[in-house]
Short mmCIF file of C-alpha atoms in Angstrom, two decimals:
data_model
loop_
_atom_site.label_atom_id
_atom_site.label_comp_id
_atom_site.label_asym_id
_atom_site.label_seq_id
_atom_site.Cartn_x
_atom_site.Cartn_y
_atom_site.Cartn_z
CA MET A 1 22.44 2.02 13.36
CA ARG A 2 20.64 3.22 16.48
CA PHE A 3 18.74 0.89 18.80
CA VAL A 4 17.41 0.53 22.32
CA ARG A 5 18.14 -2.53 24.44
CA LEU A 6 15.54 -3.51 27.01
CA LEU A 7 15.82 -5.97 29.88
CA LEU A 8 12.44 -7.65 30.05
CA SER A 9 12.82 -9.18 33.50
CA ILE A 10 15.15 -8.80 36.46
CA CYS A 11 16.78 -11.87 37.85
CA VAL A 12 19.62 -12.23 40.35
CA ALA A 13 22.54 -14.48 39.51
CA ALA A 14 21.18 -17.30 41.63
CA CYS A 15 18.22 -17.63 39.26
CA ALA A 16 20.44 -18.98 36.51
CA ALA A 17 21.49 -21.86 38.72
CA GLU A 18 17.81 -22.74 39.14
CA GLY A 19 17.19 -22.74 35.39
CA GLU A 20 15.86 -19.21 35.04
CA PHE A 21 17.47 -16.82 32.59
CA LEU A 22 17.34 -13.12 31.90
CA ASP A 23 15.26 -12.24 28.83
CA ASP A 24 16.75 -9.75 26.38
CA GLU A 25 15.25 -7.50 23.72
CA ILE A 26 16.57 -4.99 21.21
CA GLU A 27 14.49 -2.46 19.25
CA LEU A 28 15.60 -0.68 16.11
CA ASP A 29 15.17 3.09 15.98
CA PRO A 30 12.30 3.95 13.56
CA ASP A 31 14.47 6.38 11.61
CA SER A 32 17.61 4.30 11.29
CA LYS A 33 18.26 3.11 7.75
CA ALA A 34 18.05 -0.56 6.89
CA ASP A 35 21.49 -2.11 6.40
CA ALA A 36 21.43 -5.39 4.49
CA ALA A 37 24.57 -6.65 6.28
CA ALA A 38 23.76 -5.47 9.82
CA GLU A 39 22.79 -7.93 12.54
CA LEU A 40 20.75 -7.59 15.71
CA SER A 41 21.78 -9.69 18.70
CA VAL A 42 20.16 -10.83 21.94
CA ARG A 43 21.64 -12.99 24.68
CA THR A 44 20.48 -15.15 27.56
CA GLY A 45 21.69 -18.32 29.27
CA GLU A 46 25.23 -17.76 27.99
CA THR A 47 23.82 -18.10 24.48
CA THR A 48 23.71 -15.36 21.83
CA VAL A 49 21.30 -15.27 18.93
CA TRP A 50 21.96 -13.00 15.95
CA MET A 51 19.46 -12.13 13.23
CA ARG A 52 20.19 -10.30 10.00
CA GLN A 53 18.32 -6.98 10.29
CA ALA A 54 17.01 -6.94 6.70
CA LEU A 55 15.08 -9.87 5.31
CA GLU A 56 16.44 -11.10 2.00
CA ARG A 57 14.29 -11.37 -1.12
CA ARG A 58 14.98 -14.53 -3.11
CA GLY A 59 12.59 -14.65 -6.02
CA ASP A 60 9.21 -15.40 -4.46
CA LEU A 61 10.60 -15.86 -0.95
CA PHE A 62 11.41 -13.63 2.01
CA VAL A 63 14.28 -15.01 4.08
CA MET A 64 15.16 -14.28 7.72
CA ARG A 65 18.76 -15.29 8.34
CA GLY A 66 20.05 -16.11 11.83
CA ARG A 67 22.86 -17.74 13.75
CA ALA A 68 23.60 -18.79 17.33
CA SER A 69 26.68 -19.09 19.52
CA ARG A 70 25.91 -22.80 19.99
CA ASN A 71 25.12 -25.61 17.59
CA VAL A 72 21.45 -25.70 16.59
CA THR A 73 20.00 -29.23 16.45
CA GLU A 74 16.46 -28.37 15.37
CA GLY A 75 14.01 -25.49 15.24
CA MET A 76 10.70 -24.17 14.03
CA GLY A 77 8.93 -20.92 13.22
CA PHE A 78 5.46 -20.37 14.69
CA ILE A 79 2.78 -17.84 15.62
CA ILE A 80 -0.25 -18.21 17.88
CA ASP A 81 0.29 -21.99 18.31
CA ASP A 82 0.57 -22.58 14.55
CA PRO A 83 3.69 -23.32 12.48
CA TYR A 84 4.55 -20.29 10.36
CA GLY A 85 7.67 -19.91 8.28
CA GLN A 86 9.84 -22.73 6.98
CA PHE A 87 12.78 -23.33 9.36
CA GLU A 88 15.98 -24.77 7.90
CA ILE A 89 19.39 -25.36 9.47
CA ARG A 90 22.04 -24.14 7.01
CA SER A 91 25.13 -25.10 8.99
CA ALA A 92 25.90 -26.13 12.57
CA ARG A 93 25.12 -22.67 13.95
CA THR A 94 23.23 -20.91 11.18
CA PHE A 95 19.60 -21.16 10.16
CA GLU A 96 16.96 -19.52 7.98
CA VAL A 97 13.22 -18.99 8.20
CA THR A 98 11.44 -18.41 4.89
CA TRP A 99 7.99 -17.29 3.78
CA SER A 100 6.55 -17.05 0.31
CA VAL A 101 5.50 -13.57 -0.75
CA SER A 102 1.88 -14.75 -0.78
CA GLU A 103 1.98 -15.90 2.86
CA ALA A 104 4.14 -13.12 4.36
CA ARG A 105 1.21 -10.77 4.99
CA THR A 106 0.67 -11.90 8.59
CA LEU A 107 4.35 -11.44 9.36
CA VAL A 108 4.43 -7.86 8.07
CA ASP A 109 1.15 -6.90 9.75
CA GLY A 110 3.00 -6.97 13.08
CA VAL A 111 2.36 -10.40 14.57
CA ASP A 112 4.91 -11.87 17.01
CA GLN A 113 7.02 -14.24 14.91
CA PHE A 114 8.56 -16.89 17.15
CA VAL A 115 11.61 -18.96 16.23
CA ARG A 116 12.40 -21.84 18.56
CA MET A 117 15.94 -23.30 18.54
CA SER A 118 17.13 -26.44 20.31
CA TYR A 119 20.74 -27.04 21.39
CA PRO A 120 22.76 -29.99 22.74
CA HIS A 121 22.41 -30.28 26.50
CA SER A 122 24.90 -28.16 28.43
CA ASN A 123 24.86 -27.79 32.22
CA GLY A 124 23.82 -24.31 33.32
CA ARG A 125 22.53 -23.35 29.86
CA PRO A 126 19.05 -23.78 28.39
CA ASP A 127 18.37 -26.65 26.02
CA SER A 128 16.17 -24.40 23.90
CA LEU A 129 15.49 -20.73 23.36
CA THR A 130 12.70 -18.89 21.59
CA ALA A 131 13.42 -15.71 19.69
CA ARG A 132 10.63 -13.24 18.97
CA ALA A 133 10.91 -11.01 15.90
CA ILE A 134 8.58 -8.20 14.84
CA VAL A 135 8.98 -7.27 11.18
CA ARG A 136 8.19 -3.96 9.47
CA PRO A 137 8.31 -2.65 5.91
CA ARG A 138 11.25 -0.26 5.79
CA PHE A 139 12.58 2.21 3.25
CA SER A 140 16.25 2.16 2.31
CA LYS A 141 18.58 3.43 -0.43
CA PHE A 142 17.24 6.98 -0.28
CA THR A 143 18.33 9.21 -3.13
CA GLY A 144 17.39 12.74 -4.16
CA SER A 145 16.82 15.98 -2.34
CA SER A 146 17.15 16.42 1.41
CA SER A 147 14.25 18.88 1.17
CA ILE A 148 11.91 15.88 1.35
CA TYR A 149 12.11 13.70 4.45
CA LEU A 150 10.46 10.28 4.67
CA THR A 151 10.37 7.98 7.69
CA ALA A 152 12.39 4.82 7.20
CA GLU A 153 9.90 2.60 9.00
CA LEU A 154 6.31 2.08 7.84
CA THR A 155 3.75 1.35 10.55
CA PRO A 156 0.82 -1.05 10.07
CA VAL A 157 -2.35 0.88 10.97
CA ILE A 158 -6.09 0.40 10.46
CA GLN A 159 -7.71 2.63 7.84
CA ALA A 160 -11.34 2.03 6.80
CA GLY A 161 -11.27 -1.44 8.34
CA GLU A 162 -8.13 -2.55 6.53
CA THR A 163 -4.48 -2.72 7.48
CA VAL A 164 -2.22 -0.40 5.50
CA TYR A 165 1.47 0.40 5.92
CA ARG A 166 1.93 4.09 6.65
CA ALA A 167 4.97 6.28 6.08
CA LYS A 168 5.16 9.86 7.26
CA GLY A 169 7.04 12.64 5.56
CA LYS A 170 7.68 16.35 5.50
CA THR A 171 9.18 18.99 3.26
CA SER A 172 11.65 21.68 4.25
CA ALA A 173 9.17 24.39 3.18
CA PRO A 174 5.42 24.37 2.53
CA PHE A 175 4.59 22.51 -0.68
CA THR A 176 2.08 23.63 -3.28
CA SER A 177 1.90 20.20 -4.93
CA LEU A 178 3.14 16.73 -4.09
CA GLN A 179 3.02 13.58 -6.19
CA VAL A 180 3.93 10.09 -5.01
CA SER A 181 4.16 7.24 -7.50
CA LEU A 182 5.30 3.66 -7.68
CA ASP A 183 6.45 2.20 -10.99
CA GLY A 184 4.75 5.15 -12.66
CA GLN A 185 1.41 4.56 -10.93
CA PRO A 186 0.24 7.42 -8.67
CA LEU A 187 -0.42 6.76 -4.99
CA ALA A 188 -2.83 8.69 -2.80
CA ILE A 189 -1.33 10.94 -0.15
CA THR A 190 -2.83 12.65 2.88
CA GLN A 191 -1.69 16.21 3.45
CA VAL A 192 -1.53 16.77 7.21
CA ASP A 193 -0.52 20.44 7.03
CA GLY A 194 1.59 22.70 4.84
CA THR A 195 4.76 20.63 5.21
CA HIS A 196 3.66 17.22 6.52
CA PHE A 197 2.10 14.32 4.64
CA GLU A 198 1.37 10.60 4.92
CA VAL A 199 1.55 7.81 2.35
CA ASP A 200 -0.27 4.50 2.82
CA LEU A 201 0.80 1.38 0.96
CA ALA A 202 -1.66 -1.47 0.55
CA PRO A 203 -0.12 -4.74 1.81
CA HIS A 204 -0.27 -6.49 -1.57
CA VAL A 205 1.60 -3.56 -3.13
CA ALA A 206 4.25 -3.43 -0.40
CA LEU A 207 4.89 -7.18 -0.52
CA ARG A 208 5.07 -7.16 -4.31
CA ILE A 209 7.86 -4.55 -4.41
CA ALA A 210 9.72 -5.25 -1.15
CA GLY A 211 13.27 -6.32 -1.86
CA THR A 212 13.03 -5.54 -5.59
CA THR A 213 14.39 -2.73 -7.73
CA SER A 214 11.08 -0.83 -7.65
CA LYS A 215 11.35 2.67 -6.19
CA LEU A 216 8.89 5.02 -4.55
CA ASP A 217 9.13 8.39 -6.30
CA LEU A 218 8.20 11.68 -4.62
CA VAL A 219 8.05 14.98 -6.51
CA ALA A 220 7.15 18.18 -4.67
CA ARG A 221 6.92 21.79 -5.71
CA LEU A 222 7.67 24.07 -2.78
CA ASN A 223 6.12 27.50 -2.26
CA THR A 224 9.54 28.91 -3.08
CA GLY A 225 9.02 27.65 -6.64
CA THR A 226 11.65 24.94 -6.24
CA ARG A 227 10.91 21.45 -7.58
CA VAL A 228 12.42 18.67 -5.46
CA GLU A 229 12.48 14.90 -5.84
CA LYS A 230 13.27 11.89 -3.68
CA GLN A 231 13.37 8.14 -4.27
CA ALA A 232 13.37 5.20 -1.87
CA ALA A 233 13.46 1.41 -2.15
CA LEU A 234 11.35 -0.77 0.13
CA GLY A 235 12.37 -3.85 2.05
CA LEU A 236 11.36 -5.85 5.11
CA SER A 237 13.33 -5.44 8.31
CA ILE A 238 13.27 -6.67 11.88
CA LYS A 239 12.05 -3.90 14.20
CA LYS A 240 12.31 -5.81 17.48
CA LEU A 241 14.25 -8.92 18.41
CA ALA A 242 13.94 -10.66 21.77
CA VAL A 243 14.90 -14.00 23.26
CA THR A 244 13.60 -16.03 26.18
CA ALA A 245 14.19 -19.44 27.69
CA GLY A 246 10.67 -19.42 29.09
CA ASP A 247 7.19 -19.78 27.65
CA PRO A 248 7.04 -17.20 24.84
CA TYR A 249 3.29 -16.74 25.25
CA GLU A 250 3.79 -15.78 28.90
CA LYS A 251 6.78 -13.57 28.20
CA PHE A 252 5.19 -11.87 25.17
CA PRO A 253 1.42 -12.05 25.66
CA ARG A 254 -0.87 -11.10 22.79
CA PRO A 255 -2.69 -7.75 23.05
CA ASN A 256 -6.07 -8.14 24.72
CA CYS A 257 -7.83 -4.84 24.12
CA ALA A 258 -6.16 -2.90 26.88
CA THR A 259 -8.34 -0.34 28.65
CA ALA A 260 -6.30 2.53 27.20
CA THR A 261 -6.75 1.23 23.64
CA LYS A 262 -10.47 0.66 24.08
CA THR A 263 -10.96 4.09 25.66
CA CYS A 264 -9.08 5.74 22.81
CA LEU A 265 -11.14 3.97 20.14
CA LEU A 266 -14.44 4.82 21.81
CA ALA A 267 -13.39 8.47 22.02
CA LEU A 268 -12.88 8.78 18.26
CA PRO A 269 -15.55 10.81 16.41
CA ASP A 270 -18.55 8.91 15.08
CA GLY A 271 -17.67 7.65 11.61
CA ALA A 272 -13.90 7.73 12.17
CA LEU A 273 -12.07 5.41 9.79
CA ASP A 274 -8.46 6.01 10.83
CA THR A 275 -7.49 4.41 14.15
CA ALA A 276 -3.73 5.12 13.97
CA SER A 277 -3.94 7.53 16.91
CA CYS A 278 -4.93 4.57 19.12
CA GLY A 279 -2.08 2.28 18.15
CA GLU A 280 -0.73 0.06 15.43
CA ALA A 281 -2.93 -2.48 13.66
CA PHE A 282 -2.00 -5.53 15.74
CA VAL A 283 -2.89 -3.71 18.97
CA VAL A 284 -6.07 -2.05 17.69
CA ASN A 285 -7.36 -5.27 16.15
CA SER A 286 -7.34 -6.88 19.59
CA CYS A 287 -10.46 -4.83 20.33
CA ALA A 288 -12.42 -6.27 17.40
CA ARG A 289 -13.83 -8.93 19.71
CA VAL A 290 -15.00 -6.32 22.21
CA ILE A 291 -16.36 -3.25 20.41
CA GLY A 292 -17.46 -2.20 16.95
CA LEU A 293 -19.13 -4.22 14.20
CA ARG A 294 -18.39 -6.05 10.98
CA ILE A 295 -19.84 -5.55 7.52
CA ASP A 296 -22.14 -8.50 6.86
CA ASP A 297 -23.51 -10.01 3.67
CA VAL A 298 -26.80 -8.14 4.03
CA ALA A 299 -24.99 -4.80 3.98
CA VAL A 300 -22.87 -5.87 1.01
CA THR A 301 -25.91 -7.00 -0.99
CA GLY A 302 -27.73 -3.75 -0.21
CA ALA A 303 -24.79 -1.60 -1.29
CA ILE A 304 -24.40 -3.50 -4.56
CA ALA A 305 -28.10 -3.09 -5.32
CA SER A 306 -27.84 0.62 -4.58
CA GLY A 307 -24.90 0.94 -6.95
CA HIS A 308 -26.72 -0.91 -9.72
CA THR A 309 -29.53 1.63 -9.60
CA VAL A 310 -26.94 4.16 -10.73
CA THR A 311 -25.33 2.06 -13.46
CA SER A 312 -28.72 1.05 -14.88
CA SER A 313 -30.04 4.62 -14.97
CA SER A 314 -30.65 6.52 -18.19
CA ALA A 315 -28.20 9.20 -17.01
CA PHE A 316 -25.34 6.71 -16.68
CA ARG A 317 -26.22 5.13 -20.03
CA SER A 318 -26.11 8.56 -21.66
CA ASP A 319 -22.70 9.24 -20.13
CA ALA A 320 -21.47 5.81 -21.28
CA LEU A 321 -22.53 6.66 -24.81
CA GLY A 322 -20.45 9.83 -24.72
CA LEU A 323 -17.44 8.14 -23.13
CA VAL A 324 -17.08 5.03 -25.31
CA GLY A 325 -19.56 5.29 -28.20
CA ALA A 326 -22.73 3.39 -29.08
CA ASP A 327 -21.03 0.08 -29.88
CA ARG A 328 -19.49 -0.26 -26.41
CA VAL A 329 -22.17 1.12 -24.09
CA GLU A 330 -23.19 -2.30 -22.78
CA GLN A 331 -19.55 -3.25 -22.25
CA LEU A 332 -18.95 -0.15 -20.14
CA ILE A 333 -22.09 -0.68 -18.08
CA GLY A 334 -21.25 -4.34 -17.53
CA GLY A 335 -17.65 -3.55 -16.66
CA ALA A 336 -18.68 -0.84 -14.22
CA GLU A 337 -21.10 -3.21 -12.50
CA GLN A 338 -18.47 -5.94 -12.25
CA THR A 339 -15.99 -3.48 -10.76
CA LEU A 340 -18.65 -2.29 -8.32
CA ASP A 341 -19.54 -5.85 -7.29
CA ASP A 342 -15.88 -6.69 -6.70
CA ARG A 343 -15.10 -3.55 -4.71
CA VAL A 344 -18.14 -3.81 -2.47
CA SER A 345 -17.65 -7.55 -1.92
CA GLN A 346 -14.12 -6.86 -0.70
CA THR A 347 -15.55 -4.90 2.23
CA PHE A 348 -17.23 -8.03 3.63
CA SER A 349 -16.22 -8.74 7.24
CA ARG A 350 -14.27 -5.50 7.69
CA TRP A 351 -14.27 -4.41 11.31
CA LEU A 352 -15.41 -0.83 11.93
CA LEU A 353 -16.28 1.14 15.01
CA THR A 354 -19.77 2.45 14.18
CA ASN A 355 -22.64 2.18 11.70
CA THR A 356 -21.67 5.60 10.36
CA ALA A 357 -18.20 4.27 9.54
CA LYS A 358 -19.76 1.21 7.87
CA ALA A 359 -21.96 3.42 5.68
CA LYS A 360 -18.91 5.49 4.67
CA VAL A 361 -16.92 2.41 3.64
CA LEU A 362 -19.76 0.93 1.58
CA SER A 363 -20.54 4.26 -0.05
CA SER A 364 -16.87 4.79 -0.88
CA ALA A 365 -16.67 1.38 -2.55
CA VAL A 366 -19.73 2.12 -4.70
CA ASP A 367 -18.69 5.68 -5.58
CA GLY A 368 -15.13 4.61 -6.31
CA ALA A 369 -16.25 1.95 -8.78
CA ILE A 370 -18.50 4.38 -10.61
CA ALA A 371 -15.80 7.06 -10.63
CA GLN A 372 -13.41 4.55 -12.18
CA ALA A 373 -15.76 4.15 -15.15
CA TYR A 374 -15.52 7.88 -15.82
CA LEU A 375 -11.77 8.08 -15.20
CA HIS A 376 -10.64 5.03 -17.16
CA PRO A 377 -13.49 3.81 -19.36
CA LEU A 378 -11.07 2.19 -21.80
CA ASP A 379 -10.09 -0.29 -19.07
CA LEU A 380 -13.63 -1.69 -19.18
CA VAL A 381 -14.22 -2.05 -22.93
CA GLU A 382 -12.61 -3.69 -25.94
CA PRO A 383 -10.49 -1.52 -28.26
CA LEU A 384 -12.23 -0.15 -31.32
CA VAL A 385 -11.40 -1.54 -34.74
CA ALA A 386 -10.06 1.40 -36.78
CA ILE A 387 -11.47 1.94 -40.27
CA PRO A 388 -8.93 4.00 -42.25
CA GLY A 389 -10.41 7.05 -43.96
CA ASP A 390 -13.80 6.80 -42.25
CA ASP A 391 -14.69 10.04 -40.41
CA ALA A 392 -16.69 8.30 -37.67
CA SER A 393 -13.80 5.92 -37.05
CA VAL A 394 -11.35 8.84 -37.02
CA ARG A 395 -13.38 10.64 -34.34
CA ASN A 396 -13.73 7.48 -32.24
CA ALA A 397 -9.99 6.88 -32.49
CA ALA A 398 -9.35 10.51 -31.47
CA ALA A 399 -11.65 10.21 -28.44
CA ASP A 400 -9.93 7.01 -27.33
CA GLY A 401 -6.54 8.64 -27.89
CA LEU A 402 -7.53 11.59 -25.73
CA LEU A 403 -8.78 9.32 -22.92
CA ALA A 404 -5.49 7.39 -23.02
CA GLU A 405 -3.45 10.60 -22.86
CA LEU A 406 -5.55 12.07 -20.05
CA ALA A 407 -4.90 9.00 -17.90
CA THR A 408 -1.15 9.67 -17.96
CA PHE A 409 -1.07 13.47 -18.06
CA ASP A 410 0.45 15.38 -15.12
CA PHE A 411 -2.16 18.06 -14.41
CA GLU A 412 -0.90 18.83 -10.90
CA ASN A 413 2.10 20.70 -12.25
CA THR A 414 -0.01 22.84 -14.60
CA GLU A 415 -2.36 25.76 -14.13
CA PHE A 416 -5.04 23.25 -13.04
CA HIS A 417 -3.00 22.32 -9.92
CA ARG A 418 -5.04 19.14 -9.49
CA SER A 419 -4.79 15.53 -10.53
CA TYR A 420 -6.75 14.06 -13.42
CA ALA A 421 -8.91 12.13 -10.93
CA THR A 422 -9.74 15.28 -8.98
CA LEU A 423 -10.59 17.21 -12.14
CA VAL A 424 -12.91 14.50 -13.45
CA ASN A 425 -14.66 14.17 -10.10
CA GLU A 426 -15.16 17.93 -9.89
CA PHE A 427 -16.18 18.45 -13.52
CA ARG A 428 -17.68 15.08 -14.47
CA ALA A 429 -20.38 16.46 -16.78
CA ARG A 430 -17.90 18.65 -18.68
CA HIS A 431 -15.48 15.73 -18.95
CA VAL A 432 -18.14 13.53 -20.52
CA GLU A 433 -19.28 16.27 -22.86
CA SER A 434 -15.70 16.93 -24.01
CA ILE A 435 -15.19 13.27 -24.89
CA ARG A 436 -18.62 13.07 -26.53
CA GLU A 437 -17.78 16.01 -28.81
CA PHE A 438 -14.52 14.38 -29.89
CA ARG A 439 -16.41 11.18 -30.58
CA GLU A 440 -19.39 12.71 -32.40
CA SER A 441 -18.97 16.26 -33.68
CA ASN A 442 -15.56 17.92 -33.38
CA PRO A 443 -14.13 19.12 -36.71
CA ILE A 444 -11.60 17.06 -38.62
CA GLU A 445 -8.88 19.17 -40.20
CA LEU A 446 -6.41 18.18 -42.86
CA GLY A 447 -2.97 17.53 -41.48
CA ALA A 448 -0.19 15.88 -43.44
CA ALA A 449 -1.12 13.89 -46.51
CA GLU A 450 -1.72 10.76 -44.44
CA SER A 451 -3.10 12.41 -41.30
CA ALA A 452 -6.36 13.79 -39.98
CA VAL A 453 -6.40 16.21 -37.04
CA VAL A 454 -9.40 16.26 -34.70
CA VAL A 455 -9.51 19.46 -32.66
CA GLY A 456 -11.52 20.45 -29.62
CA ARG A 457 -11.27 21.16 -25.90
CA TRP A 458 -11.09 19.14 -22.73
CA LEU A 459 -12.40 21.33 -19.92
CA ASP A 460 -10.55 24.58 -20.69
CA ALA A 461 -7.58 23.01 -22.48
CA TYR A 462 -7.13 23.10 -26.26
CA VAL A 463 -6.65 19.58 -27.68
CA GLU A 464 -5.43 18.17 -30.99
CA VAL A 465 -5.45 14.46 -31.79
CA VAL A 466 -3.66 13.31 -34.93
CA VAL A 467 -5.00 10.10 -36.53
CA SER A 468 -3.37 8.21 -39.41
CA ARG A 469 -5.70 8.03 -42.41
CA THR A 470 -3.91 4.85 -43.48
CA THR A 471 -4.09 2.80 -40.27
CA GLY A 472 -6.70 4.67 -38.23
CA GLU A 473 -4.28 4.77 -35.30
CA VAL A 474 -3.55 7.81 -33.12
CA THR A 475 -0.05 9.14 -33.79
CA ARG A 476 0.01 12.24 -31.54
CA THR A 477 -2.10 13.87 -28.83
CA LEU A 478 -1.57 17.47 -27.78
CA ILE A 479 -3.14 18.89 -24.62
CA GLU A 480 -2.26 22.58 -24.49
CA VAL A 481 -2.13 23.70 -20.87
CA ASP A 482 0.35 25.92 -19.03
#
């Protein structure tokens, strides 16, 4: 484990006699791996405080475990003048601070977590100390190829007005494709250049999996033709630990939109959504009171109305008919509008730098909701009731079976070299028409005695969907692509 120890103030020996003590801080190296048993220690006033580096996951709780070189009589966890974290003395010199998963967001976003400890009076030593801990999401238990590197520490940064936890990675050679998934669900990546990439985890996702058996999976195909994989588990870990006998708010003041931070933010291009180059989220957010703007209810209402003009159009209705069939058109339209309303409403009060950035965020929320209706229409409608032996029901079952298969198919490692989402966004009209033909007109061929085979194409790929004539259920879907 690598770390840097910092002395936060300089005090001659005589100061201790007057009740002043030397503050101490330790900072974990961003690339050191989290060790569940390792401890960080800080010392002042002839008193040492240890904290377990990795927070423990106990069911729905995150637990910070600590101990001191003196008996602890009482304590509390707090941030910004408010109690935060449940403090409990476990034995004479050991203690824990716990947070539920649902309330740990503030902790992981980078706030200064203070833990005050009181001790029996002892001449020449402080009666109380306050530890400051800064917590980060952190990868551990790496397995797989060394040809993919991933930073251990994730950094909270502001992207599109929201805090996300960012990991950076690189491959040993330029990659032609890269997929990142969590529990089988794909995650978006940002390709920085031929070998470097970034992965952002939404806070609710990171907190849900931290300290569990879930693994982040990375699969890359290098330009050498080699396929490489890597896996990593996520936990929460203390990045910095400090201790002071003084006023913690004076010793560790909150960021107050420093001139350098403000200058950096104002120098970003108009419409910029990523502020990581100007600092981590906790620092950048300190400028929200000084510059920029927030999305208000008027902007949200306007964006929702704009989106509804699309979902209520004849063009969208026609596409809905092709995607889910006549009986479920209204369901798809209603589901798309509900998704749109929810996504746009979630942008309310986001802090952004310019009106151009605000327009981008609102437009992205609207477009993303509409795109979701084309990508995963079955998520927005009720399943069809199969009618065995009925040709119309067979075709509808085949179309639904194809949509279900498309949603899970790995197109990036085929001749398409793109994800399903990218293909649908690029070829939306052809996607709709392909599904419409399966639903309305594609030929039904005789398969086995109990099976019907609906054949057709999705984009340029040959497709067969086998439907049971007895149950009306899809038994096999073939997408023929190299």
